mmCIF file with all atom_site columns, C-alpha atoms in Angstrom:
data_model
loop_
_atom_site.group_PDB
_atom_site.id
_atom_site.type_symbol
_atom_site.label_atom_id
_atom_site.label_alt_id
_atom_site.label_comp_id
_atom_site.label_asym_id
_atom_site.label_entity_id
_atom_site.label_seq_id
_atom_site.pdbx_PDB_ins_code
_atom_site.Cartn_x
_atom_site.Cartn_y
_atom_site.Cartn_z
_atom_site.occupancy
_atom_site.B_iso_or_equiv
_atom_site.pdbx_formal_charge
_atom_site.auth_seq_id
_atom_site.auth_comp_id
_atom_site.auth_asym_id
_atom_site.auth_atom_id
_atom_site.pdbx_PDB_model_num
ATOM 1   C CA . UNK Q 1 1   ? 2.077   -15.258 -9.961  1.00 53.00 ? 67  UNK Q CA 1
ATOM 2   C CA . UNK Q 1 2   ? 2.820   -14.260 -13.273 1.00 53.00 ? 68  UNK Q CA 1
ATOM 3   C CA . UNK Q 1 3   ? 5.700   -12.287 -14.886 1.00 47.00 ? 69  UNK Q CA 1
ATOM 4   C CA . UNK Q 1 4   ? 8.699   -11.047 -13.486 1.00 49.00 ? 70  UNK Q CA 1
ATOM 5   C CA . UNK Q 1 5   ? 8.805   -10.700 -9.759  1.00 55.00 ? 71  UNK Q CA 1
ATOM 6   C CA . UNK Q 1 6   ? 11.933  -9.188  -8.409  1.00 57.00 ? 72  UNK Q CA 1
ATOM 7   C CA . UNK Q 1 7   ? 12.689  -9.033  -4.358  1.00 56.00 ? 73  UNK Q CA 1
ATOM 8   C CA . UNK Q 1 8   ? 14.174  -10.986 -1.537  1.00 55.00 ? 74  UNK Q CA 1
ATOM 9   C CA . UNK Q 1 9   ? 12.219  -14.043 -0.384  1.00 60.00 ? 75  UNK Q CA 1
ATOM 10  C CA . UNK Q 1 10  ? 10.842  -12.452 3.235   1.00 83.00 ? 76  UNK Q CA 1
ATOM 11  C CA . UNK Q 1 11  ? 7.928   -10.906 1.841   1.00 91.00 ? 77  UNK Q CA 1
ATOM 12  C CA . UNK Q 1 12  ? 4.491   -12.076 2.203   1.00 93.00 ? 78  UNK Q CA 1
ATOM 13  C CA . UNK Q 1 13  ? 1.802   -13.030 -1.142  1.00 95.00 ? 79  UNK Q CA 1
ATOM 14  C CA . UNK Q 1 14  ? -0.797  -14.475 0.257   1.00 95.00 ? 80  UNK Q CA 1
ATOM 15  C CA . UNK Q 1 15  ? -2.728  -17.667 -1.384  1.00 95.00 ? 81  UNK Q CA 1
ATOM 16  C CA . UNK Q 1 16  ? -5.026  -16.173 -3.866  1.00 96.00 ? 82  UNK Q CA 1
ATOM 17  C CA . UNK Q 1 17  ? -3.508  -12.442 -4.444  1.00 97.00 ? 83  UNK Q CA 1
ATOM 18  C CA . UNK Q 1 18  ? -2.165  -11.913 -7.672  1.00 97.00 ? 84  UNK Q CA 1
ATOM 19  C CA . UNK Q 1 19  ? 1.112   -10.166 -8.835  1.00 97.00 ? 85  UNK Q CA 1
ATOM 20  C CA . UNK Q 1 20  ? 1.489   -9.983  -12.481 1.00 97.00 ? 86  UNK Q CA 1
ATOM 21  C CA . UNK Q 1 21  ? 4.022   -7.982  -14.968 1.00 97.00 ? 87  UNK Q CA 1
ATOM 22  C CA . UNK Q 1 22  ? 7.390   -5.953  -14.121 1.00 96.00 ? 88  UNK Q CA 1
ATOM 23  C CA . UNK Q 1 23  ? 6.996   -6.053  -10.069 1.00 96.00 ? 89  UNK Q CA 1
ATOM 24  C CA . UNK Q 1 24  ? 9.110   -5.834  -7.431  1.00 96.00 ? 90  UNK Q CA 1
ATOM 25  C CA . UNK Q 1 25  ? 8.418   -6.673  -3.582  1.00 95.00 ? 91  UNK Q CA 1
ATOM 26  C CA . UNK Q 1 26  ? 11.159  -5.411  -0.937  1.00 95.00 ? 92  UNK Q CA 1
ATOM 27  C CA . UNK Q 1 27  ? 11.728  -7.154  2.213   1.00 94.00 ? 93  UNK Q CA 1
ATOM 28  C CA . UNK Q 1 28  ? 9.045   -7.526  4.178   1.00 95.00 ? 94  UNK Q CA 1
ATOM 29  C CA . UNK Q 1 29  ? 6.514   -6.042  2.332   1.00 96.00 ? 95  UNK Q CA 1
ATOM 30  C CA . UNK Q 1 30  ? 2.718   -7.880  2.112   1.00 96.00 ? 96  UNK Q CA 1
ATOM 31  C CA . UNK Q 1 31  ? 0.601   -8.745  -0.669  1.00 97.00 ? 97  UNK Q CA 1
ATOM 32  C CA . UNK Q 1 32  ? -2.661  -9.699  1.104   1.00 97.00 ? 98  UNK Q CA 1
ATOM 33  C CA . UNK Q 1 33  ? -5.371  -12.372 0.469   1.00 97.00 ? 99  UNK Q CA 1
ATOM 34  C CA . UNK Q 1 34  ? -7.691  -11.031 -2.875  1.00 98.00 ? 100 UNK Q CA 1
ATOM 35  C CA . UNK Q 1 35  ? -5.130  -7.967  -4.061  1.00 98.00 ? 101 UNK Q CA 1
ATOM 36  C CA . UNK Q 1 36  ? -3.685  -7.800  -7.468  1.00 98.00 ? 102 UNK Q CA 1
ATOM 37  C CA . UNK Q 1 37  ? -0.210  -5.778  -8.064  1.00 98.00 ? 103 UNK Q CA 1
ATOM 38  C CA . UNK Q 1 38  ? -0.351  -5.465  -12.235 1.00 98.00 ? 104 UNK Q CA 1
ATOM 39  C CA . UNK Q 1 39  ? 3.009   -4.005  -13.216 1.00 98.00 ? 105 UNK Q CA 1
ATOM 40  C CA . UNK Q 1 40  ? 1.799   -5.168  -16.929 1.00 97.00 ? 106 UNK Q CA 1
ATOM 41  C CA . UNK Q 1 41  ? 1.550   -1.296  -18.466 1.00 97.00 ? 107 UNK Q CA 1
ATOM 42  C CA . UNK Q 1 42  ? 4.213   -0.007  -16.429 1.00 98.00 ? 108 UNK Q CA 1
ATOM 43  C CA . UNK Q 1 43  ? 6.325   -0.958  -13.288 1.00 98.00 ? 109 UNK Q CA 1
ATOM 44  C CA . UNK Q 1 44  ? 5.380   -1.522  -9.832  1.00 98.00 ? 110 UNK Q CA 1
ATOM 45  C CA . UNK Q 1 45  ? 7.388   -1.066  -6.853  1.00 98.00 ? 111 UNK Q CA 1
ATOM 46  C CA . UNK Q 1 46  ? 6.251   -2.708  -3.071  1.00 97.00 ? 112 UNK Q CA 1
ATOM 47  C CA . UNK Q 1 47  ? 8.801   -1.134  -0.644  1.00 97.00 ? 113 UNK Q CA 1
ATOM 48  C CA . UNK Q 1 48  ? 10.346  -2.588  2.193   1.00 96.00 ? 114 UNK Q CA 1
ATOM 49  C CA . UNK Q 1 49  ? 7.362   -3.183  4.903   1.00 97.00 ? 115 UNK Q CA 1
ATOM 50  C CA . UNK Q 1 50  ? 4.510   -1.521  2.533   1.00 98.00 ? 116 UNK Q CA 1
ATOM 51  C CA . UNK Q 1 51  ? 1.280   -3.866  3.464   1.00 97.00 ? 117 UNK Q CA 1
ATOM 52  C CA . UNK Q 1 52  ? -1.291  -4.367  0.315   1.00 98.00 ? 118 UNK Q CA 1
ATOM 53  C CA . UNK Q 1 53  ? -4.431  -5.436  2.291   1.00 97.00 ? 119 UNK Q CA 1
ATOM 54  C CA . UNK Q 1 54  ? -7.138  -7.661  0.755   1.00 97.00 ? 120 UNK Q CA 1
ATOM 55  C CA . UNK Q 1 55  ? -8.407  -6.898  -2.448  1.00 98.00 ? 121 UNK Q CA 1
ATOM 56  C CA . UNK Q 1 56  ? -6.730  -3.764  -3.240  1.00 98.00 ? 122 UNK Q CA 1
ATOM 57  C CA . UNK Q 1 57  ? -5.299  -3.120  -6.758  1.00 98.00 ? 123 UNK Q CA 1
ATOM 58  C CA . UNK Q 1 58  ? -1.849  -1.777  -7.226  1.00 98.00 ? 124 UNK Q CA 1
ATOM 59  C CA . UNK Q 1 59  ? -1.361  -0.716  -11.254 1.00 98.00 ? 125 UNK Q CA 1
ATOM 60  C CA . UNK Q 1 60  ? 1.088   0.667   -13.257 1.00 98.00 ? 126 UNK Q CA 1
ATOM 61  C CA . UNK Q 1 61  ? -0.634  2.493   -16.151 1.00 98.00 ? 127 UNK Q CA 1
ATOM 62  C CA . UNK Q 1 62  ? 1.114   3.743   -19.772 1.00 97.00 ? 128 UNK Q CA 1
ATOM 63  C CA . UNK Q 1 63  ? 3.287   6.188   -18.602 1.00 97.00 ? 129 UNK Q CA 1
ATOM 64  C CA . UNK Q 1 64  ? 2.817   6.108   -14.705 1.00 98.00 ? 130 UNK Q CA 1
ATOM 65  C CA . UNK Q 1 65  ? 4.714   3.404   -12.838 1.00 98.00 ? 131 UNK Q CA 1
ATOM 66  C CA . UNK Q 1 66  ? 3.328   2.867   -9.572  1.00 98.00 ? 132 UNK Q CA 1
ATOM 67  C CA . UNK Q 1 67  ? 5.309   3.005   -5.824  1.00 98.00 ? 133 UNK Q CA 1
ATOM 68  C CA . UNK Q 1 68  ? 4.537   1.822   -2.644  1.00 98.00 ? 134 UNK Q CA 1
ATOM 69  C CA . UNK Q 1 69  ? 6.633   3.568   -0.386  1.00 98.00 ? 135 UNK Q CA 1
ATOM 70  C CA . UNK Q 1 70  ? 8.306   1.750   2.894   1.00 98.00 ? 136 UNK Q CA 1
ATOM 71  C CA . UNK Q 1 71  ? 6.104   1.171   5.688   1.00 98.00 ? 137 UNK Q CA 1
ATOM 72  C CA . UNK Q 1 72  ? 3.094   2.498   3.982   1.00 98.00 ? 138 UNK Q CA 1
ATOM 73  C CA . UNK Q 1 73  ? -0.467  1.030   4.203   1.00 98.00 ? 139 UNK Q CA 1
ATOM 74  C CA . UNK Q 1 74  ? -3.175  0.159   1.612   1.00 98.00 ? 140 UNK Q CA 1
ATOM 75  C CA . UNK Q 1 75  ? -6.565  -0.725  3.479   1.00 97.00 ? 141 UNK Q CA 1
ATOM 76  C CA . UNK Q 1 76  ? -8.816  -3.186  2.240   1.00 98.00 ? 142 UNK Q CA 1
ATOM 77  C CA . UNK Q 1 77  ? -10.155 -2.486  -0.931  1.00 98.00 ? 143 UNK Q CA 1
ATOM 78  C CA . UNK Q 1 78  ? -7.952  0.354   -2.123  1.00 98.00 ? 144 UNK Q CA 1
ATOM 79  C CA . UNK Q 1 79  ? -6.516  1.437   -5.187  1.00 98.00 ? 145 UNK Q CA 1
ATOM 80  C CA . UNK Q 1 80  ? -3.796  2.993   -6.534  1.00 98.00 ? 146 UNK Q CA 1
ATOM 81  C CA . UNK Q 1 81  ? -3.365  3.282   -10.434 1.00 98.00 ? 147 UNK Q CA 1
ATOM 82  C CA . UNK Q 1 82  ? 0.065   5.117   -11.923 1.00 98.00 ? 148 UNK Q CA 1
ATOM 83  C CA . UNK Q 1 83  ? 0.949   6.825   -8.558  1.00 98.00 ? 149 UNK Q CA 1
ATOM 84  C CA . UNK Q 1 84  ? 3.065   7.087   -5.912  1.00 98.00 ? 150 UNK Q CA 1
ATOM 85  C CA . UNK Q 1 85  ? 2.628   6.953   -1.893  1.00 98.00 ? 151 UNK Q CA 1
ATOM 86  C CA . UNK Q 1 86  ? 5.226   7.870   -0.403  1.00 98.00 ? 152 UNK Q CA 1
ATOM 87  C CA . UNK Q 1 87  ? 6.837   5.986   3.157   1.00 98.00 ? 153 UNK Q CA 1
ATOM 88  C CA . UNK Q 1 88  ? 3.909   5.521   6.408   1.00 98.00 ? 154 UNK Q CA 1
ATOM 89  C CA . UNK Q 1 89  ? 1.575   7.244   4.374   1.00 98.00 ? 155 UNK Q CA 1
ATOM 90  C CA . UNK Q 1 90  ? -1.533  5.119   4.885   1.00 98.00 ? 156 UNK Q CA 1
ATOM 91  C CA . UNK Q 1 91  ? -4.455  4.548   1.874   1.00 98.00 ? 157 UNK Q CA 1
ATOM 92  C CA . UNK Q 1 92  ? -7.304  3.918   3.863   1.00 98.00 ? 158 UNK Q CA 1
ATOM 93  C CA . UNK Q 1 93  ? -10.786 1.323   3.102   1.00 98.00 ? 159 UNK Q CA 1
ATOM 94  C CA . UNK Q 1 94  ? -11.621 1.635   -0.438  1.00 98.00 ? 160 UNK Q CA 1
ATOM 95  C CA . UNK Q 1 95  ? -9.456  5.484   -0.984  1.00 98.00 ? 161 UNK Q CA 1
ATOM 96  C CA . UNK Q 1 96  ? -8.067  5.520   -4.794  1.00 98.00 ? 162 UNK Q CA 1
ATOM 97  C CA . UNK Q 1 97  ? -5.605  7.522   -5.837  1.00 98.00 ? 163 UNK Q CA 1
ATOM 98  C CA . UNK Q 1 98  ? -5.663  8.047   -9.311  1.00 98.00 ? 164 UNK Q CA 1
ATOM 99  C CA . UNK Q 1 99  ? -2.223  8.651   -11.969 1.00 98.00 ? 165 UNK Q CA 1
ATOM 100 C CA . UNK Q 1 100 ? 0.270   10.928  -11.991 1.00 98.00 ? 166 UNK Q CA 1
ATOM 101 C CA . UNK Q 1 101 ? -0.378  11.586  -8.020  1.00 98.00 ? 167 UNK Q CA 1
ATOM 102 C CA . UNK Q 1 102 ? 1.893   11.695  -5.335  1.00 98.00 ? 168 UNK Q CA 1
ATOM 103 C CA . UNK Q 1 103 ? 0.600   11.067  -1.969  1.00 98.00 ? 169 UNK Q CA 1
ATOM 104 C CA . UNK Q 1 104 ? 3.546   12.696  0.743   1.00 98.00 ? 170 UNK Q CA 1
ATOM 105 C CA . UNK Q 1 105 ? 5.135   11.176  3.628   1.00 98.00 ? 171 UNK Q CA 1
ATOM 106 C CA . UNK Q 1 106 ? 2.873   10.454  7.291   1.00 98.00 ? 172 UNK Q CA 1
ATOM 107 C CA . UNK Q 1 107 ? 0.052   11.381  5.044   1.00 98.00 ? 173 UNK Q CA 1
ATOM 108 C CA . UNK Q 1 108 ? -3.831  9.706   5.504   1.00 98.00 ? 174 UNK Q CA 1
ATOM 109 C CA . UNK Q 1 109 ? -6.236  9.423   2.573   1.00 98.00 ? 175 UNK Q CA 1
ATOM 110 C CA . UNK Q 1 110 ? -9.548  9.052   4.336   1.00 98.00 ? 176 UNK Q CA 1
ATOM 111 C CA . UNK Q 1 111 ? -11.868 5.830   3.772   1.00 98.00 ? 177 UNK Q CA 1
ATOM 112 C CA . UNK Q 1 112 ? -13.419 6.060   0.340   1.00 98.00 ? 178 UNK Q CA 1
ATOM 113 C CA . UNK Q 1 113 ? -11.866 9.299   -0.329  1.00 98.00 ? 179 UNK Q CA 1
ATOM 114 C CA . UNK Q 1 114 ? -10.202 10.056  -3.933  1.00 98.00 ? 180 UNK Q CA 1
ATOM 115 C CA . UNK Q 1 115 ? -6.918  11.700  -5.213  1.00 98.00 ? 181 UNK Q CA 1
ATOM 116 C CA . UNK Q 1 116 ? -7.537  13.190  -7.724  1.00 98.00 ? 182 UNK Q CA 1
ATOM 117 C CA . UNK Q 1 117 ? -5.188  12.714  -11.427 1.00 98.00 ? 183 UNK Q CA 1
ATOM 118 C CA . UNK Q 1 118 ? -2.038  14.111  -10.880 1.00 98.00 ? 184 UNK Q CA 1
ATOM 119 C CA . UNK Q 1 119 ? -2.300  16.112  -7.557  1.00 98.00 ? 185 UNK Q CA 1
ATOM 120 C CA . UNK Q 1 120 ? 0.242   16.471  -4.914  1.00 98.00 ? 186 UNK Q CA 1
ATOM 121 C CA . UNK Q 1 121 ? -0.851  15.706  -1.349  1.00 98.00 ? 187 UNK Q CA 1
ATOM 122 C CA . UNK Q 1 122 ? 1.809   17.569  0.952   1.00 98.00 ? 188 UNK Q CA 1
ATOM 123 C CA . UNK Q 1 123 ? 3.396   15.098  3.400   1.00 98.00 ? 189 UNK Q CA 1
ATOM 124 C CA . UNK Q 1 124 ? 1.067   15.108  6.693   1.00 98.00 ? 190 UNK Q CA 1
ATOM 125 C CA . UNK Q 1 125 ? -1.756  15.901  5.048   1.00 98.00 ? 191 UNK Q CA 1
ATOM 126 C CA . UNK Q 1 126 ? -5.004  14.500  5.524   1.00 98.00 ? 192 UNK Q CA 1
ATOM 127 C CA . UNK Q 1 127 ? -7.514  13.954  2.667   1.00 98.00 ? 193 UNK Q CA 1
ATOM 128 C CA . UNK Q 1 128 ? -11.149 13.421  2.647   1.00 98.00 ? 194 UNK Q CA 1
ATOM 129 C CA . UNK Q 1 129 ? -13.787 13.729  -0.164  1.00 98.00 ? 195 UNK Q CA 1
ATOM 130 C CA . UNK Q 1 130 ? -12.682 14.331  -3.721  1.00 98.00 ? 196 UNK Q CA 1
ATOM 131 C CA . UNK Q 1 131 ? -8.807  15.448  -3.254  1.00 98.00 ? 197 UNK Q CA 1
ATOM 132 C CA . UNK Q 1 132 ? -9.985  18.067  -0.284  1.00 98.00 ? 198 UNK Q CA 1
ATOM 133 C CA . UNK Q 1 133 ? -7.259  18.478  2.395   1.00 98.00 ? 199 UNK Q CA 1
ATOM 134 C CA . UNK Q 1 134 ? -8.870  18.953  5.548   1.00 98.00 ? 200 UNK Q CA 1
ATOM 135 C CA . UNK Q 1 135 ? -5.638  19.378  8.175   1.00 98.00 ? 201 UNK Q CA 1
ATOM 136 C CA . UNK Q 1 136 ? -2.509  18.264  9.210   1.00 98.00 ? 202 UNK Q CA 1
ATOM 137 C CA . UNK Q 1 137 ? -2.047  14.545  10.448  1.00 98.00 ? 203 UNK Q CA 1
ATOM 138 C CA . UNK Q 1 138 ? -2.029  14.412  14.700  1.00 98.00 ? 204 UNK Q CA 1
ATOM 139 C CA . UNK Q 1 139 ? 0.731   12.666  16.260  1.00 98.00 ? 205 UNK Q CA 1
ATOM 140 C CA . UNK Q 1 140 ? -1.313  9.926   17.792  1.00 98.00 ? 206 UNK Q CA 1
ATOM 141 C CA . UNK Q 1 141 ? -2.569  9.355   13.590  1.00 98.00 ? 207 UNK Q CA 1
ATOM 142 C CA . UNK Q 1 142 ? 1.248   8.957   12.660  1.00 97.00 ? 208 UNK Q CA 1
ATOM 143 C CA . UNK Q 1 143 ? 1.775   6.791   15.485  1.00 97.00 ? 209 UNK Q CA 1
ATOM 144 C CA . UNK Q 1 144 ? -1.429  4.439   14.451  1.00 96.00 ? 210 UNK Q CA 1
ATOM 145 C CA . UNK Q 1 145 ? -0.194  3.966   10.631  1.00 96.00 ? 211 UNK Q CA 1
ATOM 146 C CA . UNK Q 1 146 ? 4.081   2.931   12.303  1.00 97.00 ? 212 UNK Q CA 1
ATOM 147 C CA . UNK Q 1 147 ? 1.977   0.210   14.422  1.00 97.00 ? 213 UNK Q CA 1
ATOM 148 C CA . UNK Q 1 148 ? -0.424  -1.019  11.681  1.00 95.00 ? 214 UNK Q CA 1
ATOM 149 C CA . UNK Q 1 149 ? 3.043   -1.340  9.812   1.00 96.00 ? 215 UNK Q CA 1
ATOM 150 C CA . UNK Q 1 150 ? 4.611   -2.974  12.319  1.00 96.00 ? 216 UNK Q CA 1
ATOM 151 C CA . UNK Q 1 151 ? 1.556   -5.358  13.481  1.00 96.00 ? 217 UNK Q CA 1
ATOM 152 C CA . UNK Q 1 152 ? 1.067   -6.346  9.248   1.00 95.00 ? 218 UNK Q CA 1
ATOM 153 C CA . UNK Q 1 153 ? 4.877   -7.297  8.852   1.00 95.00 ? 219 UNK Q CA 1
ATOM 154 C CA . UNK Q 1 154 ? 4.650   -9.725  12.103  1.00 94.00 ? 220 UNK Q CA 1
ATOM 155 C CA . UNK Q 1 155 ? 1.252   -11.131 10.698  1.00 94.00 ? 221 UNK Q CA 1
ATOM 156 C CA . UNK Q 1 156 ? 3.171   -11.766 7.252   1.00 92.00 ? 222 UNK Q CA 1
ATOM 157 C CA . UNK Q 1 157 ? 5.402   -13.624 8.516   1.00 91.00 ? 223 UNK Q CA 1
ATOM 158 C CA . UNK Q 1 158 ? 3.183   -15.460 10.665  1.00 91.00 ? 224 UNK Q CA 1
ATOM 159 C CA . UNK Q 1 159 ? 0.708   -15.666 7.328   1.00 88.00 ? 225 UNK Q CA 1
ATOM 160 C CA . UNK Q 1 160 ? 3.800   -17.022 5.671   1.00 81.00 ? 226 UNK Q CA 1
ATOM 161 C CA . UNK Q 1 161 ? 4.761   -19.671 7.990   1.00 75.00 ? 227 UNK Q CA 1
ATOM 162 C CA . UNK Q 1 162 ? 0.997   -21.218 8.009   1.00 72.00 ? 228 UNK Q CA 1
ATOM 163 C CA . UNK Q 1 163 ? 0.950   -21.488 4.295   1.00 59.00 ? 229 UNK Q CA 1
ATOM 164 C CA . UNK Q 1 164 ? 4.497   -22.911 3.988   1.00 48.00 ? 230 UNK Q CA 1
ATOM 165 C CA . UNK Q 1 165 ? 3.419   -25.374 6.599   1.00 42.00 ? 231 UNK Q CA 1
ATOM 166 C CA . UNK Q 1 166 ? 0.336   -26.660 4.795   1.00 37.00 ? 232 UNK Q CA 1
ATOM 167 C CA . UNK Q 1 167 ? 2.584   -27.175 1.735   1.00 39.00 ? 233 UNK Q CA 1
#
C-alpha cells in the first residue's frame, strides 16, 4: 500500500490489491485480490461492509472523489472512476460507472453495462446497456446484493485470518 490509508484495522486488503493516495476503508469493508483503490487525483471512500472484488478499479479523478457506499458490491472487474454508489447498490462483472455519477440506493448496474458521465440512477433502479434503465429492482434482487454483503464480510475476515497466519 501506498499513501495515506485511513480506517479501523477490521477491514480486509487482500495480498496483491493495491490502495494508493488519500483513501479511506471503514470497518469491514474488502479490498479483493487484483483491485486497485487510487485516491491519488482525488479522495476515495470504502464504506463500512462495501466489498471491492478482484481486479476492479476504484478512482478518484480531478474534481470527482469517489464513494463506496456501506454494504455495496463491486463485481469482478468493475470500475468506478469519480463517482458515487450509494449503500447495497451492487456494480456488477465488468459495469463502469463513469464521473460525476451517482448510482442510488438497492440499485443493480447490469454485467458490462455503463453509467454514463454524470447521470443519476434513481435508487432501485436497474441498468443495462449504455445508462438505459430497464425497471425497478425485485425484492428477491435486493435480498441477493444484503447476502453477497454479508457472505464477502465473513470471507474477509476469514481471507484475513489465512494471510495473518502465513505471516
Amino acid at each position: 500500500m501506498d499513501g495515506t490509508v485511513e480506517g479501523p484495522t477490521e477491514t480486509f486488503v487482500a495480498p496483491g490489491a493495491r490502495v494508493e493516495g488519500s483513501v479511506t476503508l471503514h470497518t469491514d469493508s474488502g479490498i479483493w485480490y487484483g483491485a486497485i483503490v487510487r485516491g491519488v487525483d482525488a479522495p476515495v471512500v470504502i464504506e463500512a461492509q462495501a466489498n471491492v472484488q478482484d481486479n476492479c478499479v476504484v478512482e478518484g479523478t480531478p474534481g470527482h472523489p469517489a464513494r463506496i457506499g456501506a454494504r455495496a458490491t463491486l463485481g469482478h472487474n468493475a470500475r468506478v472512476y469519480g463517482a458515487q454508489v450509494d449503500a447495497s447498490a451492487m456494480i456488477a462483472i465488468g459495469a463502469t460507472v463513469m464521473p460525476g455519477a451517482r448510482v442510488g440506493t438497492h440499485s443493480i448496474v447490469a454485467a458490462n453495462a455503463v453509467v454514463p458521465e454524470g447521470m443519476r440512477v434513481p435508487p432501485r433502479t436497474l441498468v443495462i446497456g449504455n445508462g438505459r434503465l430497464l425497471r425497478e429492482v425485485r425484492p428477491e434482487e435486493i435480498e441477493r446484493i444484503e447476502h453477497g454483503a454479508d457472505e464477502y464480510v465473513r470471507l474477509g475476515r476469514e481471507h484475513a485470518h489465512r494471510t495473518v497466519s502465513r505471516a
